[in-house]
Amino acid sequence: MVRSSSQIVLLLLWFLCGAIFCLSLSRGNSHMLCNRKDRDVLLQFKKGVVDPSGLLSSWSNREDCCEWIGVHCHNKTGRVTKLDLSFYIISQQNYRLQGLTGEINLCVLQLDFLNHLDLSSNDFTIIQDSTNDRQRYYNSSFSTPHLHNANISSLHYLDLSSNPYLKIDNWRWLSLIPSLKYLNLSFIDLQGETDCLHSISTLLPSLLELRLKWCQLNSVRLSSKYANFTSLTVFDLFCNNFNSKVIEWVSNFGDSLSYLDLGCNLIDAITDTLLNLQNLKYLSLSWNKLKGTIPNWLAQFKNLQELDLSENSFHGSIPLVLGNLSSLTQLIVGGNSLGGVLTESNFANLTNLKVLDISLSAFQFNVNSDWIPPFQLEEIRLKSCILGPKFPIWLYTQRFLQILDISTTRISVFDHNQFWSFVSNITSILDLSNNSITGDISNLVLSTDSIDLTSNKFHGELPRITPDVGDFFASDNSFSGSISPLLCGTGKAIDNGLWFLDLSNNHLFGELPDCWMNWKGLITINLASNNLTGSIPPSMGKLSNLAGLYLYDNNLSGGIPLSLQQCNQLKFLNVAGNKFSGSISSGMPQSLVALNLRGNEFRGNIPPQICQLSCLIILDLADNSLSGPIPKCLHNLTSMKSGSTFKISGFFIPKIDNIYPYTFKFHPKGLELEYKFDLLNLWRYIDLSKNNLTGSIQPELMLLVGLISLNLSQNHLRGTIPQEIGQMKNLESLDLSMNQLFGEIPQVMASLSFLEYLNLSFNNFIGRIPTGTQLQSFDPSSYVGNPELCGAPLKNCAQEKKSVDIVNAKDQNEFLSCLYIGMGVGFATGFWGVCIALFFKRAWRHAYFKFLDEIKEQVYMKVHLIINSIR
Ligand SMILES: *[C@@H]1O[C@H](CO)[C@@H](O)[C@H](O)[C@H]1NC(C)=O
Ligand SMILES: *[C@@H]1O[C@H](CO)[C@@H](O)[C@H](O)[C@H]1NC(C)=O
Ligand SMILES: *[C@@H]1O[C@H](CO)[C@@H](O)[C@H](O)[C@H]1NC(C)=O
Ligand SMILES: *[C@@H]1O[C@H](CO)[C@@H](O)[C@H](O)[C@H]1NC(C)=O
Ligand SMILES: *[C@@H]1O[C@H](CO)[C@@H](O)[C@H](O)[C@H]1NC(C)=O
Ligand SMILES: *[C@@H]1O[C@H](CO)[C@@H](O)[C@H](O)[C@H]1NC(C)=O
Ligand SMILES: *[C@@H]1O[C@H](CO)[C@@H](O)[C@H](O)[C@H]1NC(C)=O
Ligand SMILES: *[C@@H]1O[C@H](CO)[C@@H](O)[C@H](O)[C@H]1NC(C)=O
Ligand SMILES: *[C@@H]1O[C@H](CO)[C@@H](O)[C@H](O)[C@H]1NC(C)=O
Ligand SMILES: *[C@@H]1O[C@H](CO)[C@@H](O)[C@H](O)[C@H]1NC(C)=O
C-alpha cells in the first residue's frame, strides 16, 4: 500500500537530483584524469555487456573515465569509488530505451577502491568470472575466509536487483567481497539455489542489509545452523514461498534486526518467539494466510514504528493494547475480516501515528463529537467501515492528510463548504466513491492527484480540475451539461496531466470538445452512457497514449475519423449504440484488441483491412446496415485462433477496471449481459448479426478456433454450414438464425461439447438433427422455422445417418504481447515503463494492490514487488 507517498516521492526525487548532481560534478572536473588501471578494468567490464540502446556510449578509450556515465571517482585520487549502472540512472529516465544485458564480469572487483556497485533494473543474464587466479583464490578463501594476502575488494554496497533473467549458479564469488554491508538480490529467481542463504551468511560476515524480495525462496533447509544472520539490521523477504517455519528462523536473529518484511509469503501462524527481535521498528506480515485474532503480544514490541498486517484473514477487533505502541507511525490492518467498535482509547497513546488503514473491515467509531485525536495523519483508509450518514467531524482535525479513502462508508451528510475546503488540501488520493454524497460542485476546482467520485449523487455541471489531477473518476452520478469547461478551460497542453477520465453514466450533453491535444497523457477515456452529440473531433487522434476509448450509448454521429489511426496504442474502441454512419474506416489502429461498432448506422462492405488487426479478439459489428460478403480473410485475425485460457508470463499492465474499463453489452445467448474485460477470462467473439450480409459462410472462418461466440444471425447468408465447424471446440454460443442457410446440420456439431446456446431457427435446414447430448438438449425454438428439419427435440424423422470423425485444432497463442502498453522488449524497458508510471501516479499503486487481492498470478506479483521496491 502507499505509505507516506510524498515522502517517497521527495526521497526519490532527492536521490535522483543527487545522482544527477554527482554526475554533473564529476563532469565538471574535466582536468582530473582517472586512474589508468581503473579505466582498463572498466573497458574489460564493458566488453561483456550487451548494450542495445548505447547507454554506455560515453565509455570509450579516449575520454577520462571519471566522466563516463555511472562512474564516480574520488575527487583527488581519480580512483573509481562507485559504479552506478542502474537502468534508472543511465537511461536518464527514458524508459523506452533497453537496459544492459549480457554478462556481469567480476573483473569489476579489481577496481581497488570500488565500494558501491549498482547494476539494478537491467537485463543481465550471467555473472562471469574470467580472471585466472580466481579459482585458487576461492579455494583458499573457503578454507580460510579472512585472507590477508589476497586482494580483497572493498565493496560494501552491491545491488543486482531486478535483473530477472540473471542466473547465479555459484556463490563463491561472494568470498571476494567480504566487507559487503548492503546486498540486494531482489527479483532474481533463486528458486533451487538452496546454497544461497548459507553462502550469504557465511561469506558475508559484515552484512547489515539484505533484500531478497520475490526470489522464489522457500523454507527448505531453513535453520539458524544453516544460515545464521545475527548481525543483520534489515531483512527483506517479501514475496517468497516461506511457510510458518520462517518465523522460528528469523526469531533467532536477535537484537540487531530493526526491519523485517515477511509480507507476501505462505505464513499461516506466528508465535511470540518473534519477540526475541526486541528492536524491531518495522514489521510486515501482510499478504499472508494469518487467521484468528490479532495477537496481544505484538504490543510488546516497544520500538515498533510500522506494523503491517494487511491482507490476511484476521478477525475480531484491534487489540486495545496496540494503543500502547506510542512509537507507532503506521498501523495497517486493512483487508482482513476485522470489525467492531473503535473508541478514543484505541488511539489514546498513538501520538505519532501517520498512517491508519482499517479498510475493508466492519469497524464503527464510537468517539465524542468533539474528539481531537492525539495524531495528525497523512493517510487514512476507511473503505467499507460503518461511518455514515454523517461525515466524521474528527477527520476535520487532520490537517496534513494526503490520502483520504472513505469509499463505501454510507456518508451523505456534511457541511458543503467545510467539507470541500477540507478535501481541497488533500494532495494524493481522494476516494469518495460509493456513498450517497449529493450536491452541485460546479464551482469547485479540484487538484488532488487521484479523485474518485464514482457512484454518488452529484448533480449540476462538472467541477474544474487542475493539471495536477491524474485520475478523475466520476461515473454513476447525475452530472449534466457539457464536458468542455472541464477539459478546455486550461487552454494549453499538459503532458503529464490526466491519465484516466471516466465520466460514464451521467447526464452530460453537448458535443465532444476539440481540445484533446491539451491532454496528451490520457490513457483511458470513458464517456459512455451520456447524451453526447456531434462527431469524434480530430484532436482525439493526437492522443498517442490512448489505450481505451469508450463512447458507447450516446447520440454521436458522423464517421470514425481517420485521425484515430494515429492513436497507435488504442486497444479498446467501443462506440456502440450511437448514430455513427458511413462506411467502416479501413484505417483502424493496428493495436486494437476489441472493436465494437454495434448498433450504429454503418453501411457498405466490411473492409478487408479489418483482417489485419492481429490483436483483435472482439469484433462486434452487429446491428448496422453492412452489406456484401463476410470477408474471406477473417481467418487472419490471429488472436482469435488460440484458446480462451492463458498461461500468463511476461510483463504487462494488468487489468484494473480503471485502466481498461471495458464493459460492453454482450449478446451471447440471446440475453443482454454486461461483461467486464478480464485478462484471465478472455472471451473471443465475432458478432455480425442484424446486418445485410450476403454470400456464404466460408470454411476459413472456422479456422478461428478460439472463438467462444459466433453470431451471424439476421443477415441474408446462403449456403451450408461448413463441416469445419467441428474444429471450433471452444464455441459456447452459435447463432445462425434468420438467414437463408440450407443443407443438413453437420454431424460434427455434436462434438462441440461446450456449446450452451444454439440458434439455427428460421433457415432452410433439412434432414435429421445430429444425435449428441448437446444438440438434443436445446429447446425446440433453436430449430423452429426449418420446415424440413426433424429429429429430437423436433418431430421424429424417418431414416438414420452415420457420424463423422472429429477434427482437432491446436491452440497457439501470441496474443499477450498485444496487451503490453507502449513498451518494447526487455525487462528494464517494461519495468521502468510501469515503474515510473506507478511512481508518479501514486493512485495506481493502490489499484495494483487492490487487484492483487483477486489474483496472485506471478506477473502481478512482479508488479507488486516493483511497487514495493520503490516504496
Ligand atoms: C573533495 O571531496 C571532499 C569530501 O568528499 C570535499 O570536502 C572537497 O571539497 C572535495 N574537493 C573538490 C575539489 O571537490
Ligand atoms: C579448486 O577446487 C576445485 C574443487 O573444489 C578443484 O576442482 C580445482 O582444481 C581447485 N582449483 C585450484 C586452482 O586449486
Ligand atoms: C593484487 O595487488 C597487487 C599489489 O597490491 C597487484 O600487483 C596485483 O596486480 C593485484 N592482483 C589482482 C588480481 O588485482
Ligand atoms: C537494494 O537494497 C539496498 C540495501 O538495502 C537498498 O539501499 C537499495 O535501495 C535497494 N535497491 C532497490 C532498487 O530497491
Ligand atoms: C549464530 O551466530 C552467532 C554469532 O556469530 C552465534 O552466537 C550463534 O551461536 C550462532 N547460532 C547458531 C545456531 O549457529
Ligand atoms: C497510555 O500510556 C499511559 C502511560 O504512558 C498509560 O498509563 C495508559 O494506560 C496508556 N493508555 C492506553 C490506552 O494504553
Ligand atoms: C488547507 O491548507 C492551508 C495551507 O496549508 C491551511 O491554511 C488551511 O487551513 C487548510 N484548510 C483546511 C480546511 O484544513
Ligand atoms: C438527450 O437529449 C435529448 C435532446 O437533446 C433529449 O430529448 C433526451 O431526453 C436526452 N436523453 C437523456 C437520457 O437525457
Ligand atoms: C492474410 O494472411 C495471408 C498470409 O498469412 C496474407 O498473404 C494475406 O495478405 C492476408 N490477407 C489480409 C487481407 O490481410
Ligand atoms: C439489403 O440489401 C438489399 C439488396 O442487396 C437491399 O435491397 C436492401 O435495401 C438492403 N437493406 C438494408 C437495410 O440495407
XYZ file of N, CA and C in Angstrom, residues 624-629 688-694 714-717:
51
model
N -26.036 -2.979 -37.757
C -25.745 -1.856 -38.641
C -26.414 -2.154 -39.978
N -25.987 -1.496 -41.031
C -26.558 -1.805 -42.349
C -25.467 -2.272 -43.295
N -24.598 -3.103 -42.773
C -23.483 -3.585 -43.584
C -23.974 -4.584 -44.617
N -23.344 -4.557 -45.788
C -23.775 -5.453 -46.850
C -22.562 -6.141 -47.470
N -22.812 -6.951 -48.470
C -21.723 -7.681 -49.111
C -21.372 -8.909 -48.298
N -20.335 -9.627 -48.714
C -19.989 -10.883 -48.050
C -19.173 -10.676 -46.782
N -21.740 -10.398 -36.085
C -22.052 -9.628 -37.291
C -23.561 -9.632 -37.539
N -24.323 -9.942 -36.509
C -25.765 -10.127 -36.677
C -26.465 -8.813 -37.032
N -27.705 -8.952 -37.474
C -28.562 -7.805 -37.796
C -27.898 -6.843 -38.775
N -27.386 -7.403 -39.863
C -26.888 -6.586 -40.961
C -27.544 -7.085 -42.237
N -26.921 -6.814 -43.318
C -27.497 -7.181 -44.603
C -26.457 -7.981 -45.389
N -25.714 -8.820 -44.634
C -24.609 -9.550 -45.251
C -25.125 -10.664 -46.140
N -24.411 -10.885 -47.233
C -24.824 -11.900 -48.197
C -23.684 -12.892 -48.415
N -29.705 -12.992 -38.548
C -30.417 -11.862 -39.138
C -29.624 -11.175 -40.238
N -29.115 -11.994 -41.148
C -28.490 -11.487 -42.360
C -29.143 -12.189 -43.549
N -28.489 -12.146 -44.684
C -29.038 -12.852 -45.849
C -28.054 -13.906 -46.332
N -27.451 -14.604 -45.394
C -26.446 -15.599 -45.755
C -27.114 -16.831 -46.360
